[in-house]
CSV table of C-alpha atoms and ligand atoms in Angstrom, one decimal:
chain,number,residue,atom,x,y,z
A,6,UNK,CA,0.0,0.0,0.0
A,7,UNK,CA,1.5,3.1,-0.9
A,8,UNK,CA,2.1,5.3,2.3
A,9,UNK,CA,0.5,8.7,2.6
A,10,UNK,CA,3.4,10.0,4.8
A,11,UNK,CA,5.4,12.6,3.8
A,12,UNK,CA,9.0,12.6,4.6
A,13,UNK,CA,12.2,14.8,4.0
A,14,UNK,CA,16.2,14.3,4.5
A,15,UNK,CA,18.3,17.2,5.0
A,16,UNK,CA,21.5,15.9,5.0
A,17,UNK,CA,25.4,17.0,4.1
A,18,UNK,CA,25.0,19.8,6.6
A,19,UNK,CA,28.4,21.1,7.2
A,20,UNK,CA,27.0,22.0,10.9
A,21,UNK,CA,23.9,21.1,12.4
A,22,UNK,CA,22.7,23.1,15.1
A,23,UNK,CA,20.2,20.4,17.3
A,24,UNK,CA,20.4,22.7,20.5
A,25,UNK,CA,19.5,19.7,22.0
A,26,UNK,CA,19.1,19.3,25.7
A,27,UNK,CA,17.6,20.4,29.3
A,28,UNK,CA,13.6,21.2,28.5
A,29,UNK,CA,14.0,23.9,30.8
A,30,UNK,CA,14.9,27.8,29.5
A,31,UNK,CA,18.7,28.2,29.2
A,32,UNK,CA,20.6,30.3,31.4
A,33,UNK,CA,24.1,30.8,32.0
A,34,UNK,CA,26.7,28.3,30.5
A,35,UNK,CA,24.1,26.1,28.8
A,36,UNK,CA,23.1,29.3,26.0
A,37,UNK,CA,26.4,28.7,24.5
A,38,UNK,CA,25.6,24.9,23.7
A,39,UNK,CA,24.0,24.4,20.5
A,40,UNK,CA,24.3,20.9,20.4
A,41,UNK,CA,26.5,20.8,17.2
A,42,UNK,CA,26.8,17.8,14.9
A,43,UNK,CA,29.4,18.3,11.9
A,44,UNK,CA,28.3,16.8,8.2
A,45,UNK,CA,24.7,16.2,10.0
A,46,UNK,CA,21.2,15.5,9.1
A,47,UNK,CA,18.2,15.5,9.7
A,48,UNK,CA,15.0,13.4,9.0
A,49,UNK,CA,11.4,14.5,9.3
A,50,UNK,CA,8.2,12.5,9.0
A,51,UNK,CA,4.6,13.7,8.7
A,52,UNK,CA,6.1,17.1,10.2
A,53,UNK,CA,7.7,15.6,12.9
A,54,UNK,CA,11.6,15.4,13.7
A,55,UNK,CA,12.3,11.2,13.7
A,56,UNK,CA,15.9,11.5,13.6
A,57,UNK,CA,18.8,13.7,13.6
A,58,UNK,CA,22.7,12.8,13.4
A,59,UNK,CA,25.5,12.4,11.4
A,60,UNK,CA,24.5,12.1,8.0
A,61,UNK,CA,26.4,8.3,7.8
A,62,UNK,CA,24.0,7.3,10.2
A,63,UNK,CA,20.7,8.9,9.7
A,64,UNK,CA,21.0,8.2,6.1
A,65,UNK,CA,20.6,4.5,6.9
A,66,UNK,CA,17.3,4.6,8.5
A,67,UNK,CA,14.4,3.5,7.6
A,68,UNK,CA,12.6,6.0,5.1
A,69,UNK,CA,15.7,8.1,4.6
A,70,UNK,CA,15.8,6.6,1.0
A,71,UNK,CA,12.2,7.3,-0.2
A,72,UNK,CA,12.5,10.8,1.8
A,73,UNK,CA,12.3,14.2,-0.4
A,74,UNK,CA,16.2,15.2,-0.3
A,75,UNK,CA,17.2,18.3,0.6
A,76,UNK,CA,21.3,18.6,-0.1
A,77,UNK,CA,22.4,21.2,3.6
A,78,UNK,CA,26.2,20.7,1.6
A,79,UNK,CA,28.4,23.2,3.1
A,80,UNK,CA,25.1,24.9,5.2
A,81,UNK,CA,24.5,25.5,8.9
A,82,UNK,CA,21.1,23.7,9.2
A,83,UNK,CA,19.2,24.8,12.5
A,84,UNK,CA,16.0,25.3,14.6
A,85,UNK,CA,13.8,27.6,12.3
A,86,UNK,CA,13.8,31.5,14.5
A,87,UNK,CA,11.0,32.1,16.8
A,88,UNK,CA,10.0,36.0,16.6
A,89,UNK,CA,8.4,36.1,20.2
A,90,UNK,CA,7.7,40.3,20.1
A,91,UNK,CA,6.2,41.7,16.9
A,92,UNK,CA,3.7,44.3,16.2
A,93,UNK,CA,3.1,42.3,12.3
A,94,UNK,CA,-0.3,44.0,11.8
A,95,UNK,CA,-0.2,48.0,10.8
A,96,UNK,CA,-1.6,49.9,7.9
A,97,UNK,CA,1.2,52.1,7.1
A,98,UNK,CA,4.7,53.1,7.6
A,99,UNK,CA,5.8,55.9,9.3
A,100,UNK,CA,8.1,57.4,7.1
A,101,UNK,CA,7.5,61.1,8.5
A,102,UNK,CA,8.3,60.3,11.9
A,103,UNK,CA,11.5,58.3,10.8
A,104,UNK,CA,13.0,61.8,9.0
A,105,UNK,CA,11.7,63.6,11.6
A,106,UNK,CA,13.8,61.7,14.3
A,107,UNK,CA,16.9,61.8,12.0
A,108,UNK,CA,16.6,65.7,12.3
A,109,UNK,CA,16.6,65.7,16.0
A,110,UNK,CA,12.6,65.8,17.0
A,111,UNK,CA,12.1,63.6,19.9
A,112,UNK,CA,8.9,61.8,21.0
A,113,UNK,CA,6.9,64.8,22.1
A,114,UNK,CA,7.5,66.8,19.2
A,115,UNK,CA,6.6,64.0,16.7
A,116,UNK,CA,3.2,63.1,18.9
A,117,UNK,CA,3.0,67.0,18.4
A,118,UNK,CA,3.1,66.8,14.6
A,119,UNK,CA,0.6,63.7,14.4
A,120,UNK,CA,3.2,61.4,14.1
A,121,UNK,CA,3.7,58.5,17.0
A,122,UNK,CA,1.4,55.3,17.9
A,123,UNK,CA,-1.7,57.1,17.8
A,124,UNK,CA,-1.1,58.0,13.7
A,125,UNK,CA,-0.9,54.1,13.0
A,126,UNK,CA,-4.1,53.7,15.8
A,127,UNK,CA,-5.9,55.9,12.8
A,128,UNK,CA,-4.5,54.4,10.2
A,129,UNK,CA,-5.7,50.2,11.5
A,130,UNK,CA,-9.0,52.0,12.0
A,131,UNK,CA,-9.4,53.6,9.0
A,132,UNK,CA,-8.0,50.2,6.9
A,133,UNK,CA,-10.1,47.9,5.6
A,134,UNK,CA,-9.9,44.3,6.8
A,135,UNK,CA,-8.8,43.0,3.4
A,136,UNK,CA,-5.4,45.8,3.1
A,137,UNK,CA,-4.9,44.4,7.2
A,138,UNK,CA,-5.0,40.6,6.0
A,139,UNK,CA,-3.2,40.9,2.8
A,140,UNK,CA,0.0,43.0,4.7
A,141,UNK,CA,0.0,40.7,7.4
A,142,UNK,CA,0.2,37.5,4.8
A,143,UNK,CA,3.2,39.8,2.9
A,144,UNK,CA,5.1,40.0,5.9
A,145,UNK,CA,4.6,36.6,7.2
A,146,UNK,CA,5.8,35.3,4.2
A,147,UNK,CA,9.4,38.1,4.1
A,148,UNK,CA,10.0,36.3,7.9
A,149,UNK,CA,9.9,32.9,6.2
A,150,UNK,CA,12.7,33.9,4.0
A,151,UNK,CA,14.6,34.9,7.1
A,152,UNK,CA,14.2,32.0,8.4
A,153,UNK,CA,11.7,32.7,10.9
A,154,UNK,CA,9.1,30.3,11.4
A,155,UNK,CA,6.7,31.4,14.0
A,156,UNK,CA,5.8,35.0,15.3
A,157,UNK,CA,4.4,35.9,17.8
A,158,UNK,CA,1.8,38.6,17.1
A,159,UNK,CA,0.1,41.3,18.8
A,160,UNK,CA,-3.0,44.3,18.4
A,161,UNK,CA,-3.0,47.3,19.9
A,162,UNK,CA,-3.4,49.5,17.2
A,163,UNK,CA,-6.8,49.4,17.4
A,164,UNK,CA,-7.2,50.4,21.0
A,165,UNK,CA,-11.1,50.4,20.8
A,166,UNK,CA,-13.7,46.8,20.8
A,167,UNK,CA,-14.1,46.7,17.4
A,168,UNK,CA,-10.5,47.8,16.2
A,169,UNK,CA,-9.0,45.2,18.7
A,170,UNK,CA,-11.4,42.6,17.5
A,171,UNK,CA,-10.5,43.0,13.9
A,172,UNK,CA,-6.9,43.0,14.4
A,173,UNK,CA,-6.9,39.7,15.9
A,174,UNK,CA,-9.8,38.0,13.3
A,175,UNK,CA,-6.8,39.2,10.7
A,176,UNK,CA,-4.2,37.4,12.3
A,177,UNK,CA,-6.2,34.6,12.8
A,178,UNK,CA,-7.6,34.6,9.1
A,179,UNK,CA,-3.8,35.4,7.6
A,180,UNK,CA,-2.6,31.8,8.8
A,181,UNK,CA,-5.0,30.3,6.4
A,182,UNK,CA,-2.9,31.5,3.5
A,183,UNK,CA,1.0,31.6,5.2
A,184,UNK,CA,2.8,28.1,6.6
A,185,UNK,CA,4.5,30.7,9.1
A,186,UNK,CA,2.8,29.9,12.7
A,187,UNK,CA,1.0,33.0,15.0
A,188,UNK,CA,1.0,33.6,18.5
A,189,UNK,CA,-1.5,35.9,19.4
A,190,UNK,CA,-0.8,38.3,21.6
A,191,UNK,CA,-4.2,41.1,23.2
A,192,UNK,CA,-2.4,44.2,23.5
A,193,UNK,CA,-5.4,46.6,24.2
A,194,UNK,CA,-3.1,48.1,26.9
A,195,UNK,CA,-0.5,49.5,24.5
A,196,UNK,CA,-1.4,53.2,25.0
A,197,UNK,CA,-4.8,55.0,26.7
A,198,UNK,CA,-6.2,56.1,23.3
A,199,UNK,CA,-7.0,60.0,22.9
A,200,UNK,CA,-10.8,59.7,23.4
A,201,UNK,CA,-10.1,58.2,26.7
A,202,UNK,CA,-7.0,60.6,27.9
A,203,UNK,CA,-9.4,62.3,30.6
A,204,UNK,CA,-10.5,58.8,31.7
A,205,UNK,CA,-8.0,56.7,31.7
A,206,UNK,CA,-10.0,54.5,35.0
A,207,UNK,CA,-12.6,53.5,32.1
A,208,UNK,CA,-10.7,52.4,29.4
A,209,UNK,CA,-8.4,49.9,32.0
A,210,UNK,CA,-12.4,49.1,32.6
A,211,UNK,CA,-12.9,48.4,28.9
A,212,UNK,CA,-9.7,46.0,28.7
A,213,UNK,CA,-10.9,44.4,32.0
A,214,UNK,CA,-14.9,44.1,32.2
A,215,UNK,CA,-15.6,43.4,28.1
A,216,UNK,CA,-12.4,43.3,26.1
A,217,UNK,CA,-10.3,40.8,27.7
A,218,UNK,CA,-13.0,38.4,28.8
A,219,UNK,CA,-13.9,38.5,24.7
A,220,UNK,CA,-11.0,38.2,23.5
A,221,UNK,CA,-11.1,34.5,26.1
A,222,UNK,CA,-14.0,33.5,25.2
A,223,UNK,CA,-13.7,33.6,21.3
A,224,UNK,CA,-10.2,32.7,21.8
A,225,UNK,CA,-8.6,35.2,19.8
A,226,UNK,CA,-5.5,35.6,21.7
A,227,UNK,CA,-2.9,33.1,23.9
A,228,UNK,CA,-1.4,36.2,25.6
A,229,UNK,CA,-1.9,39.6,27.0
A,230,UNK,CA,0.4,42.2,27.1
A,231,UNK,CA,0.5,45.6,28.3
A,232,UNK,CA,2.9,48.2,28.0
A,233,UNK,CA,4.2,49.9,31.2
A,234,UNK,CA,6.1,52.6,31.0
A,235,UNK,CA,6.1,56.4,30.9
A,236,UNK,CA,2.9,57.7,28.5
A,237,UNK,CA,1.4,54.3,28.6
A,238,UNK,CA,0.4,52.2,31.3
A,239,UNK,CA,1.3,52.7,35.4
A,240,UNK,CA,2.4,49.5,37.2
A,241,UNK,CA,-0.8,49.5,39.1
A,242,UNK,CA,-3.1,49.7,35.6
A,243,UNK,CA,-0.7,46.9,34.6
A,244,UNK,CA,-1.3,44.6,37.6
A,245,UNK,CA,-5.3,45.2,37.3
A,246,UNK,CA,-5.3,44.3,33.4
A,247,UNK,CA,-2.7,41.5,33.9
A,248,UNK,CA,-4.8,40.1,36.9
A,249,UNK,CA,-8.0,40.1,34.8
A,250,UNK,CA,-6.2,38.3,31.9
A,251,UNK,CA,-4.9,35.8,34.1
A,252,UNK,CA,-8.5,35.0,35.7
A,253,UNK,CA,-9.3,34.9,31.7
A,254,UNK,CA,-7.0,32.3,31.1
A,255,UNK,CA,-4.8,34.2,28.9
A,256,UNK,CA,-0.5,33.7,29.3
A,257,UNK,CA,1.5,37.1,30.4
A,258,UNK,CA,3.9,39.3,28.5
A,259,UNK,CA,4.7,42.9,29.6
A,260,UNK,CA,6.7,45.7,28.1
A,261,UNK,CA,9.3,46.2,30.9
A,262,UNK,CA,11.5,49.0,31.4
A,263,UNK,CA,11.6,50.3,28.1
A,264,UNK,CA,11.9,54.1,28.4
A,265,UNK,CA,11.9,54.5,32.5
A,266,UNK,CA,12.4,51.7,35.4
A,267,UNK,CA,9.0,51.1,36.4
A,268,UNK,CA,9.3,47.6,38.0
A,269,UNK,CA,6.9,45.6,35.4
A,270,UNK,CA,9.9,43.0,35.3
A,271,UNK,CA,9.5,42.3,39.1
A,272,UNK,CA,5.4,42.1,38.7
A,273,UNK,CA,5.7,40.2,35.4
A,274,UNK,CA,8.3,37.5,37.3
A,275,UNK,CA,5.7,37.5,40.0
A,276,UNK,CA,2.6,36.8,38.2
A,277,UNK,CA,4.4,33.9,36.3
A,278,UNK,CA,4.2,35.8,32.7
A,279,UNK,CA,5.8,33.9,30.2
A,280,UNK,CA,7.9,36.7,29.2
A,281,UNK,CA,9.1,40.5,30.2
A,282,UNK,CA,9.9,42.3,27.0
A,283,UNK,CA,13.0,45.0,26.0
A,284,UNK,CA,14.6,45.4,30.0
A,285,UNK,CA,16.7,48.1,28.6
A,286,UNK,CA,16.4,49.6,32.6
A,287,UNK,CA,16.3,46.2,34.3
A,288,UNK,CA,18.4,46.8,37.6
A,289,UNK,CA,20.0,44.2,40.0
A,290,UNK,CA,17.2,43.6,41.8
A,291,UNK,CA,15.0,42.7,38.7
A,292,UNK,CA,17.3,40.6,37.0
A,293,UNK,CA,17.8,38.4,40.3
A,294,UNK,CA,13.9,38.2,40.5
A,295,UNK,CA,13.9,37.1,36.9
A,296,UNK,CA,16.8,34.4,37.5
A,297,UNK,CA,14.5,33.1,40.2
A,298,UNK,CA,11.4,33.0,38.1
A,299,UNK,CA,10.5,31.3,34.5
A,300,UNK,CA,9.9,34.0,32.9
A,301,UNK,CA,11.8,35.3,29.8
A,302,UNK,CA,13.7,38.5,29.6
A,303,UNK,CA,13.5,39.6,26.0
A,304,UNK,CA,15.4,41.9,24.4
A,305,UNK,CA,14.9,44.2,21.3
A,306,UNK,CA,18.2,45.8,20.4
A,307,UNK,CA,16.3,46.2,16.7
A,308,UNK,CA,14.2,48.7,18.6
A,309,UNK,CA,17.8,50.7,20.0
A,310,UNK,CA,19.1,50.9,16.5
A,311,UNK,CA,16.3,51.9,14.9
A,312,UNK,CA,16.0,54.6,17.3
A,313,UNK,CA,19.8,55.6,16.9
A,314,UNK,CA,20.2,54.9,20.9
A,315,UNK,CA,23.7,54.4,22.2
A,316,UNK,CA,22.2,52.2,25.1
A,317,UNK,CA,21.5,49.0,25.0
A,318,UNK,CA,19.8,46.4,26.9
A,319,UNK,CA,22.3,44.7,29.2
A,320,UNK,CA,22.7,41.2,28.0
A,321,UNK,CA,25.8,40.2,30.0
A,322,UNK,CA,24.3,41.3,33.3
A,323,UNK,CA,21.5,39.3,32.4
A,324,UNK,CA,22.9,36.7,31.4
A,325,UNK,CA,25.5,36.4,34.3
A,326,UNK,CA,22.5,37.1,36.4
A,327,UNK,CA,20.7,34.2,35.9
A,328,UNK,CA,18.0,35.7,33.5
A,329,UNK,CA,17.0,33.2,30.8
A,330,UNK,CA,17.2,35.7,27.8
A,331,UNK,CA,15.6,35.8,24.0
A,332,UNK,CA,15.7,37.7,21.3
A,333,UNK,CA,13.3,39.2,18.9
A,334,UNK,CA,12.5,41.9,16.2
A,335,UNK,CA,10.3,44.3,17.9
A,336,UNK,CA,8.9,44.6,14.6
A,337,UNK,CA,7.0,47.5,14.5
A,338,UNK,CA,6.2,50.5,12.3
A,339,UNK,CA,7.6,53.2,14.8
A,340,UNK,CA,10.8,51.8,16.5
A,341,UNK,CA,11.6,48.7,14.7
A,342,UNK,CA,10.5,47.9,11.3
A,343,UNK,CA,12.5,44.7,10.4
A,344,UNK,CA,11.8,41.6,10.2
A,345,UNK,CA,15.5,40.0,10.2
A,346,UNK,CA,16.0,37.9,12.9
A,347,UNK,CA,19.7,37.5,11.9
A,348,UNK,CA,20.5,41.4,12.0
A,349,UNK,CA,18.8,40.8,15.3
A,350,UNK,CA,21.5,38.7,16.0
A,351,UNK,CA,24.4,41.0,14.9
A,352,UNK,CA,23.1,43.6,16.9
A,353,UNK,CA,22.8,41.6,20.1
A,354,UNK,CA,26.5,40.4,19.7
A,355,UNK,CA,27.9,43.7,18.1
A,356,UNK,CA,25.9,46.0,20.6
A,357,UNK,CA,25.2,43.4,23.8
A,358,UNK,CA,28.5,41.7,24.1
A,359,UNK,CA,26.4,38.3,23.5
A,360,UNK,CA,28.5,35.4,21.8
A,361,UNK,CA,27.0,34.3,18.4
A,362,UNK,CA,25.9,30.6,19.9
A,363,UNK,CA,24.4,32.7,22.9
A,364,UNK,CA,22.4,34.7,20.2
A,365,UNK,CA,20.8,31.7,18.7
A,366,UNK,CA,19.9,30.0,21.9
A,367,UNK,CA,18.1,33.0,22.6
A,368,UNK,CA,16.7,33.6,19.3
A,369,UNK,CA,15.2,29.5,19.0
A,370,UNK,CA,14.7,27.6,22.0
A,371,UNK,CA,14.5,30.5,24.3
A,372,UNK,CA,12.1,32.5,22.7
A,373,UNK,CA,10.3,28.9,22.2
A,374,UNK,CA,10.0,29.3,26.2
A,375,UNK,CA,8.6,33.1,25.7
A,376,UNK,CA,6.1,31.6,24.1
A,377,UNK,CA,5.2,28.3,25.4
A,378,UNK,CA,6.2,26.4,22.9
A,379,UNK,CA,9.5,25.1,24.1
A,380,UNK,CA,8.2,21.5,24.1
A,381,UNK,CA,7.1,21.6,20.1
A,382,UNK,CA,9.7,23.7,19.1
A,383,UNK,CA,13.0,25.4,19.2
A,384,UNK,CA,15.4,22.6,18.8
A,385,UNK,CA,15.7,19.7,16.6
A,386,UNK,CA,15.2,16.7,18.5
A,387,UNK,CA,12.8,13.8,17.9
A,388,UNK,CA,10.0,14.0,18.9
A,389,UNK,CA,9.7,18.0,18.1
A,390,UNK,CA,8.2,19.5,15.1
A,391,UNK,CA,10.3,20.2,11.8
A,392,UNK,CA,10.8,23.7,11.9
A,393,UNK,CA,14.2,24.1,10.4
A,394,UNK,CA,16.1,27.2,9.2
A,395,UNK,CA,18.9,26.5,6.2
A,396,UNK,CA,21.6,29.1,6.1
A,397,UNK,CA,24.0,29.5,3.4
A,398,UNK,CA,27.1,29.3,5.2
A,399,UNK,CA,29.2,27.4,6.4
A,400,UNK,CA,29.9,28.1,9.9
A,401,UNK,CA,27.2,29.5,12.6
A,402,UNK,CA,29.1,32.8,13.3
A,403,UNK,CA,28.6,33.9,10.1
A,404,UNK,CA,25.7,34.6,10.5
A,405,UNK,CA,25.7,37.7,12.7
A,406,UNK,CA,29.4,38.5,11.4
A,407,UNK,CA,27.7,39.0,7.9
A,408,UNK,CA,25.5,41.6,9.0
A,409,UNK,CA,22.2,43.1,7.1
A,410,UNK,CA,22.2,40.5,4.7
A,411,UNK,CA,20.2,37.2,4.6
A,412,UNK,CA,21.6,34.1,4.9
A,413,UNK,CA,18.9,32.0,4.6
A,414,UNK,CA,18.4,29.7,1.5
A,415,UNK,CA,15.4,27.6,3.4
A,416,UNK,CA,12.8,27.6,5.5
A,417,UNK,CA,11.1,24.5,6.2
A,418,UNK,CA,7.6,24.6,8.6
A,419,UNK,CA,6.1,21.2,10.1
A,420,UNK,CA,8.4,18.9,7.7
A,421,UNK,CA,7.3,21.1,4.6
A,422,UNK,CA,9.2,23.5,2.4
A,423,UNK,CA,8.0,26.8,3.3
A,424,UNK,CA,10.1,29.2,1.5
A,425,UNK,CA,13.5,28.5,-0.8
A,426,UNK,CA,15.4,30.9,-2.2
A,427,UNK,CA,15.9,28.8,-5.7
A,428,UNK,CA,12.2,29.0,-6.3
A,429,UNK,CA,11.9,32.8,-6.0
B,14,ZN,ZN1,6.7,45.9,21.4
């Protein structure tokens, strides 16, 4: 009978990168171990990783004949990124405020000239669903071809029922026509919009009493997020909306110490949030509390260059501290607009002292962890789901030392070609 299962080698790979090991987030010593196998492959069955090795050996299993093969000669061949902080859905870029900053206009002055969050809050509620959905399917499919695999996904440029609403149903309806995978992340609590400036006690109300208990109920969104920090969200608002989402069933992220110090990493740690987001002003204290705690630290250094800061987030404190620390875009029309998980990389090792196999653990299995998935994803072990990245080099550190430019020749998604470089 012929078998309905699909299955496909990736073998010759001059490294593979398993980051095999510990199910727990990495901290410390074990970022740096990747698990490398030299000439190594990789077998995947019906989307699921059967075996991996050196090629000699995996080659001889059962299936590895019949399998689709995919020739990794000369490549690095490892877990596909996981883009745990994006802002994916927008209408438009913001071009003005991007000159505007160049010239020396800080944040005020740019809200001032109807620049900031609350232009692209007009512009999501202006678009119409089908210009949201078909911009969200475009970018999905550019992170493919970095190598990126799964984003995680949030609203809050909506900021009102139906706006919020909408931006999720898009990110639910884009995955329909993209292999990439979406986490969806509620972030009604990005800023108080300007029709509720005077009242800011009802529109924490609004998240709390109607929107987050929706957003449950339909089950719209994994995670809630809220940003705390100077011109957004106090840590008590942050507490009451993160409480409610809790009781709602809904997993934690906060935007921590972005800006100001505000102690959202201490409260996210405490509430058991999967993840605290950029830490730029993490102190001692916080990164203890974080080391103690499973929750992710995840820094954004996309968002510091975009924003031509000379500050970064303090990876080696972190990182010496205990914290178990990701990486991700930020991608976002106002501070970060890339999608490149591997400039990412460059950035944290160029600008954050981390060491290129600390960057990857941070930028697979860790930000697996930041969003739950560290059991189906992340790493390439059996048992775990075929989400590998193929880069076209030939040794892992090339990939950050090469900056700005994309490595990746293939992105493969549950055991199936998801983007290749030789059929663009
Ligand atoms: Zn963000």
């Amino acid at each position: 009978m012929p078998s309905l299962s699909s299955t496909i080698l990736v073998a010759g790979a001059n490294q593979l990168l398993t980051l095999a090991g510990p199910s727990e987030p990495r901290r410390g010593a074990d970022l740096s171990r990747l698990g490398l196998i030299e000439d190594g492959a990789i077998l995947i069955r019906d989307g699921v990783v059967a075996a991996v090795g050196r090629t000699s050996d995996v080659r001889k299993l059962p299936g590895a004949r019949k399998a689709k093969q995919v020739d990794a000669t000369g490549k690095v061949v490892m877990p596909a990124f996981v883009d745990s902080h994006t802002h994916l859905v927008f209408a438009a870029s913001r071009l003005r405020d991007y000159e505007m900053r160049i010239a020396g206009a800080g944040y005020e002055q740019i809200a001032k000239a109807g620049g900031g969050i609350v232009s692209s809050v007009r512009a999501v509620r202006q678009a119409p669903r089908d210009e949201l959905l078909a911009r969200t399917i475009f970018f999905a499919q550019q992170a493919l071809s970095y190598g990126t695999a799964t984003l995680e996904v949030k609203s809050g440029y909506g900021l009102d029922g139906e706006s919020e609403i909408k931006l999720l149903e898009v990110i639910r309806d884009a995955s329909v026509f993209t292999r990439a995978e979406f986490a969806a992340t509620f972030l009604g609590a990005h800023v108080v919009p300007p029709e509720y400036r005077d009242r800011r006690g009802a529109y924490v109300r609004l998240l709390t009493r109607d929107l987050i208990p929706q957003v449950a109920r339909q089950n719209l969104a994994e995670f809630c997020d809220v940003f705390c920090d100077r011109g957004a969200f106090s840590l008590e608002e942050t507490a009451t909306i993160l409480r409610a989402a809790k009781r709602h069933g809904l997993k934690l992220k906060v935007h921590a110490e972005q800006l100001t110090r505000t102690g959202a990493t201490a409260l996210a740690a405490r509430l058991g949030a999967a993840s605290a987001d950029h830490c730029d002003h993490a102190n001692a204290a916080d990164i203890s509390g974080l080391a103690k705690s499973g929750t992710i630290a995840t820094l954004l250094p996309g968002a510091c260059f975009h924003l031509g800061l000379r500050e970064y987030p303090r990876a080696r404190q972190l990182i010496d501290g205990g914290a178990a620390v990701a990486l991700a875009t930020d991608f976002n029309p106002g501070t970060s607009p890339t999608l490149n998980m591997q400039m990412v990389l460059s950035l944290a090792c160029t600008q954050m002292s981390m060491s290129p196999a600390e960057a990857i653990s941070a930028a697979t299995f860790n930000a697996a962890h930041a969003l739950g998935r560290a059991g189906r994803i992340g790493s390439l072990e059996p048992g775990k789901q075929g989400d590998v990245a193929i880069l076209d080099c030939e040794d892992y550190r090339e990939i950050p030392y090469y900056f700005g430019m994309n490595h990746c020749w293939m992105t493969i998604k549950k055991g199936k070609i998801a983007w290749w470089r030789e059929k663009e």
